[in-house]
């Protein structure tokens, strides 16, 4: 199951080179408690914002990505703390209850 794979990983990397309008992979990983490093494309940096700018790298910049990975993989306690912060953000912002309520409000606003 995808959640088992995410939970088994130390880190997930989303190296998108094109604009991401909505990235499901980083949200799924972070909802499972796995820290995610993303490129600077589209909405991705907003997803990891609570973990800080060190979770974002310039798209196509292999050296910066390698530096970010080394930094996060070197410090388990810091990585786990950041993973907890981004998980709380993702669940609070994109969780089922919040999104379900938003959909219900949107539907109710267009119905007579």
JSON list of C-alpha atoms in Angstrom, two decimals:
[
{"chain": "A", "resi": 1, "resn": "UNK", "atom": "CA", "xyz": [0.00, 0.00, 0.00]},
{"chain": "A", "resi": 2, "resn": "UNK", "atom": "CA", "xyz": [1.30, 3.50, -0.78]},
{"chain": "A", "resi": 3, "resn": "UNK", "atom": "CA", "xyz": [1.12, 4.61, 2.86]},
{"chain": "A", "resi": 4, "resn": "UNK", "atom": "CA", "xyz": [3.40, 1.72, 3.87]},
{"chain": "A", "resi": 5, "resn": "UNK", "atom": "CA", "xyz": [5.98, 2.78, 1.28]},
{"chain": "A", "resi": 6, "resn": "UNK", "atom": "CA", "xyz": [5.83, 6.42, 2.41]},
{"chain": "A", "resi": 7, "resn": "UNK", "atom": "CA", "xyz": [6.17, 5.47, 6.08]},
{"chain": "A", "resi": 8, "resn": "UNK", "atom": "CA", "xyz": [9.15, 3.21, 5.33]},
{"chain": "A", "resi": 9, "resn": "UNK", "atom": "CA", "xyz": [11.03, 6.02, 3.54]},
{"chain": "A", "resi": 10, "resn": "UNK", "atom": "CA", "xyz": [13.38, 8.36, 5.38]},
{"chain": "A", "resi": 11, "resn": "UNK", "atom": "CA", "xyz": [12.57, 11.11, 2.89]},
{"chain": "A", "resi": 12, "resn": "UNK", "atom": "CA", "xyz": [10.56, 11.67, -0.28]},
{"chain": "A", "resi": 13, "resn": "UNK", "atom": "CA", "xyz": [11.84, 13.85, -3.13]},
{"chain": "A", "resi": 14, "resn": "UNK", "atom": "CA", "xyz": [9.59, 15.53, -5.69]},
{"chain": "A", "resi": 15, "resn": "UNK", "atom": "CA", "xyz": [12.00, 16.91, -8.35]},
{"chain": "A", "resi": 16, "resn": "UNK", "atom": "CA", "xyz": [9.42, 18.46, -10.68]},
{"chain": "A", "resi": 17, "resn": "UNK", "atom": "CA", "xyz": [10.87, 20.57, -13.47]},
{"chain": "A", "resi": 18, "resn": "UNK", "atom": "CA", "xyz": [7.52, 21.88, -14.70]},
{"chain": "A", "resi": 19, "resn": "UNK", "atom": "CA", "xyz": [4.89, 23.88, -12.88]},
{"chain": "A", "resi": 20, "resn": "UNK", "atom": "CA", "xyz": [2.89, 21.74, -10.49]},
{"chain": "A", "resi": 21, "resn": "UNK", "atom": "CA", "xyz": [-0.71, 22.85, -10.12]},
{"chain": "A", "resi": 22, "resn": "UNK", "atom": "CA", "xyz": [-1.37, 20.35, -7.33]},
{"chain": "A", "resi": 23, "resn": "UNK", "atom": "CA", "xyz": [1.05, 17.67, -6.25]},
{"chain": "A", "resi": 24, "resn": "UNK", "atom": "CA", "xyz": [-0.59, 14.65, -4.67]},
{"chain": "A", "resi": 25, "resn": "UNK", "atom": "CA", "xyz": [2.64, 12.72, -3.99]},
{"chain": "A", "resi": 26, "resn": "UNK", "atom": "CA", "xyz": [4.13, 15.23, -1.53]},
{"chain": "A", "resi": 27, "resn": "UNK", "atom": "CA", "xyz": [0.80, 15.61, 0.27]},
{"chain": "A", "resi": 28, "resn": "UNK", "atom": "CA", "xyz": [0.38, 11.86, 0.62]},
{"chain": "A", "resi": 29, "resn": "UNK", "atom": "CA", "xyz": [3.94, 11.43, 1.89]},
{"chain": "A", "resi": 30, "resn": "UNK", "atom": "CA", "xyz": [3.66, 14.24, 4.41]},
{"chain": "A", "resi": 31, "resn": "UNK", "atom": "CA", "xyz": [0.24, 13.03, 5.61]},
{"chain": "A", "resi": 32, "resn": "UNK", "atom": "CA", "xyz": [1.98, 9.73, 6.39]},
{"chain": "A", "resi": 33, "resn": "UNK", "atom": "CA", "xyz": [4.62, 11.58, 8.41]},
{"chain": "A", "resi": 34, "resn": "UNK", "atom": "CA", "xyz": [7.45, 11.41, 5.87]},
{"chain": "A", "resi": 35, "resn": "UNK", "atom": "CA", "xyz": [9.40, 14.57, 5.23]},
{"chain": "A", "resi": 36, "resn": "UNK", "atom": "CA", "xyz": [9.38, 15.72, 1.62]},
{"chain": "A", "resi": 37, "resn": "UNK", "atom": "CA", "xyz": [11.92, 17.79, -0.29]},
{"chain": "A", "resi": 38, "resn": "UNK", "atom": "CA", "xyz": [10.43, 19.55, -3.33]},
{"chain": "A", "resi": 39, "resn": "UNK", "atom": "CA", "xyz": [11.56, 21.65, -6.26]},
{"chain": "A", "resi": 40, "resn": "UNK", "atom": "CA", "xyz": [10.55, 25.29, -6.47]},
{"chain": "A", "resi": 41, "resn": "UNK", "atom": "CA", "xyz": [7.85, 24.61, -9.07]},
{"chain": "A", "resi": 42, "resn": "UNK", "atom": "CA", "xyz": [4.24, 25.70, -8.73]},
{"chain": "A", "resi": 43, "resn": "UNK", "atom": "CA", "xyz": [2.48, 25.06, -5.44]},
{"chain": "A", "resi": 44, "resn": "UNK", "atom": "CA", "xyz": [5.06, 22.60, -4.09]},
{"chain": "A", "resi": 45, "resn": "UNK", "atom": "CA", "xyz": [6.94, 25.08, -1.86]},
{"chain": "A", "resi": 46, "resn": "UNK", "atom": "CA", "xyz": [3.67, 26.05, -0.16]},
{"chain": "A", "resi": 47, "resn": "UNK", "atom": "CA", "xyz": [3.09, 22.45, 0.88]},
{"chain": "A", "resi": 48, "resn": "UNK", "atom": "CA", "xyz": [6.37, 22.25, 2.80]},
{"chain": "A", "resi": 49, "resn": "UNK", "atom": "CA", "xyz": [6.44, 25.86, 4.07]},
{"chain": "A", "resi": 50, "resn": "UNK", "atom": "CA", "xyz": [6.10, 24.93, 7.78]},
{"chain": "A", "resi": 51, "resn": "UNK", "atom": "CA", "xyz": [9.31, 22.90, 7.47]},
{"chain": "A", "resi": 52, "resn": "UNK", "atom": "CA", "xyz": [11.27, 25.86, 6.14]},
{"chain": "A", "resi": 53, "resn": "UNK", "atom": "CA", "xyz": [13.08, 26.87, 2.97]},
{"chain": "A", "resi": 54, "resn": "UNK", "atom": "CA", "xyz": [15.60, 24.02, 3.36]},
{"chain": "A", "resi": 55, "resn": "UNK", "atom": "CA", "xyz": [12.90, 21.66, 2.05]},
{"chain": "A", "resi": 56, "resn": "UNK", "atom": "CA", "xyz": [12.91, 23.41, -1.33]},
{"chain": "A", "resi": 57, "resn": "UNK", "atom": "CA", "xyz": [15.58, 23.33, -4.04]},
{"chain": "A", "resi": 58, "resn": "UNK", "atom": "CA", "xyz": [15.90, 25.12, -7.38]},
{"chain": "A", "resi": 59, "resn": "UNK", "atom": "CA", "xyz": [14.46, 22.96, -10.14]},
{"chain": "A", "resi": 60, "resn": "UNK", "atom": "CA", "xyz": [17.25, 21.29, -12.09]},
{"chain": "A", "resi": 61, "resn": "UNK", "atom": "CA", "xyz": [19.93, 22.22, -9.54]},
{"chain": "A", "resi": 62, "resn": "UNK", "atom": "CA", "xyz": [21.40, 18.81, -8.76]},
{"chain": "A", "resi": 63, "resn": "UNK", "atom": "CA", "xyz": [24.02, 20.18, -6.37]},
{"chain": "A", "resi": 64, "resn": "UNK", "atom": "CA", "xyz": [21.46, 22.04, -4.28]},
{"chain": "A", "resi": 65, "resn": "UNK", "atom": "CA", "xyz": [19.22, 18.95, -4.18]},
{"chain": "A", "resi": 66, "resn": "UNK", "atom": "CA", "xyz": [22.16, 16.79, -3.06]},
{"chain": "A", "resi": 67, "resn": "UNK", "atom": "CA", "xyz": [22.98, 19.32, -0.35]},
{"chain": "A", "resi": 68, "resn": "UNK", "atom": "CA", "xyz": [19.37, 19.33, 0.92]},
{"chain": "A", "resi": 69, "resn": "UNK", "atom": "CA", "xyz": [19.25, 15.52, 0.97]},
{"chain": "A", "resi": 70, "resn": "UNK", "atom": "CA", "xyz": [22.54, 15.27, 2.81]},
{"chain": "A", "resi": 71, "resn": "UNK", "atom": "CA", "xyz": [21.40, 17.87, 5.34]},
{"chain": "A", "resi": 72, "resn": "UNK", "atom": "CA", "xyz": [18.10, 16.13, 6.14]},
{"chain": "A", "resi": 73, "resn": "UNK", "atom": "CA", "xyz": [19.43, 12.57, 6.08]},
{"chain": "A", "resi": 74, "resn": "UNK", "atom": "CA", "xyz": [22.26, 13.46, 8.43]},
{"chain": "A", "resi": 75, "resn": "UNK", "atom": "CA", "xyz": [20.02, 14.60, 11.33]},
{"chain": "A", "resi": 76, "resn": "UNK", "atom": "CA", "xyz": [17.24, 12.15, 12.23]},
{"chain": "A", "resi": 77, "resn": "UNK", "atom": "CA", "xyz": [15.84, 14.22, 15.11]},
{"chain": "A", "resi": 78, "resn": "UNK", "atom": "CA", "xyz": [15.61, 17.40, 13.05]},
{"chain": "A", "resi": 79, "resn": "UNK", "atom": "CA", "xyz": [14.07, 15.50, 10.12]},
{"chain": "A", "resi": 80, "resn": "UNK", "atom": "CA", "xyz": [11.45, 13.90, 12.36]},
{"chain": "A", "resi": 81, "resn": "UNK", "atom": "CA", "xyz": [10.57, 17.24, 13.97]},
{"chain": "A", "resi": 82, "resn": "UNK", "atom": "CA", "xyz": [10.17, 18.89, 10.58]},
{"chain": "A", "resi": 83, "resn": "UNK", "atom": "CA", "xyz": [8.10, 15.92, 9.35]},
{"chain": "A", "resi": 84, "resn": "UNK", "atom": "CA", "xyz": [5.74, 16.40, 12.29]},
{"chain": "A", "resi": 85, "resn": "UNK", "atom": "CA", "xyz": [5.34, 20.10, 11.50]},
{"chain": "A", "resi": 86, "resn": "UNK", "atom": "CA", "xyz": [4.55, 19.57, 7.83]},
{"chain": "A", "resi": 87, "resn": "UNK", "atom": "CA", "xyz": [2.25, 16.63, 8.63]},
{"chain": "A", "resi": 88, "resn": "UNK", "atom": "CA", "xyz": [0.19, 18.82, 10.97]},
{"chain": "A", "resi": 89, "resn": "UNK", "atom": "CA", "xyz": [0.03, 21.51, 8.28]},
{"chain": "A", "resi": 90, "resn": "UNK", "atom": "CA", "xyz": [-1.03, 19.09, 5.53]},
{"chain": "A", "resi": 91, "resn": "UNK", "atom": "CA", "xyz": [-3.65, 17.32, 7.64]},
{"chain": "A", "resi": 92, "resn": "UNK", "atom": "CA", "xyz": [-5.04, 20.64, 8.91]},
{"chain": "A", "resi": 93, "resn": "UNK", "atom": "CA", "xyz": [-5.10, 22.25, 5.47]},
{"chain": "A", "resi": 94, "resn": "UNK", "atom": "CA", "xyz": [-5.85, 19.38, 3.08]},
{"chain": "A", "resi": 95, "resn": "UNK", "atom": "CA", "xyz": [-7.35, 16.71, 5.34]},
{"chain": "A", "resi": 96, "resn": "UNK", "atom": "CA", "xyz": [-10.61, 14.99, 4.49]},
{"chain": "A", "resi": 97, "resn": "UNK", "atom": "CA", "xyz": [-12.71, 16.89, 7.02]},
{"chain": "A", "resi": 98, "resn": "UNK", "atom": "CA", "xyz": [-11.47, 20.29, 5.92]},
{"chain": "A", "resi": 99, "resn": "UNK", "atom": "CA", "xyz": [-11.76, 19.53, 2.19]},
{"chain": "A", "resi": 100, "resn": "UNK", "atom": "CA", "xyz": [-15.10, 17.76, 2.62]},
{"chain": "A", "resi": 101, "resn": "UNK", "atom": "CA", "xyz": [-16.53, 20.78, 4.41]},
{"chain": "A", "resi": 102, "resn": "UNK", "atom": "CA", "xyz": [-15.17, 23.10, 1.71]},
{"chain": "A", "resi": 103, "resn": "UNK", "atom": "CA", "xyz": [-16.78, 21.00, -1.05]},
{"chain": "A", "resi": 104, "resn": "UNK", "atom": "CA", "xyz": [-20.09, 20.97, 0.81]},
{"chain": "A", "resi": 105, "resn": "UNK", "atom": "CA", "xyz": [-20.01, 24.76, 1.19]},
{"chain": "A", "resi": 106, "resn": "UNK", "atom": "CA", "xyz": [-19.18, 25.19, -2.51]},
{"chain": "A", "resi": 107, "resn": "UNK", "atom": "CA", "xyz": [-22.07, 22.95, -3.57]},
{"chain": "A", "resi": 108, "resn": "UNK", "atom": "CA", "xyz": [-24.48, 24.66, -1.18]},
{"chain": "A", "resi": 109, "resn": "UNK", "atom": "CA", "xyz": [-23.49, 28.07, -2.52]},
{"chain": "A", "resi": 110, "resn": "UNK", "atom": "CA", "xyz": [-24.61, 27.18, -6.06]},
{"chain": "A", "resi": 111, "resn": "UNK", "atom": "CA", "xyz": [-27.79, 25.30, -5.17]},
{"chain": "A", "resi": 112, "resn": "UNK", "atom": "CA", "xyz": [-31.06, 27.21, -4.84]}
]
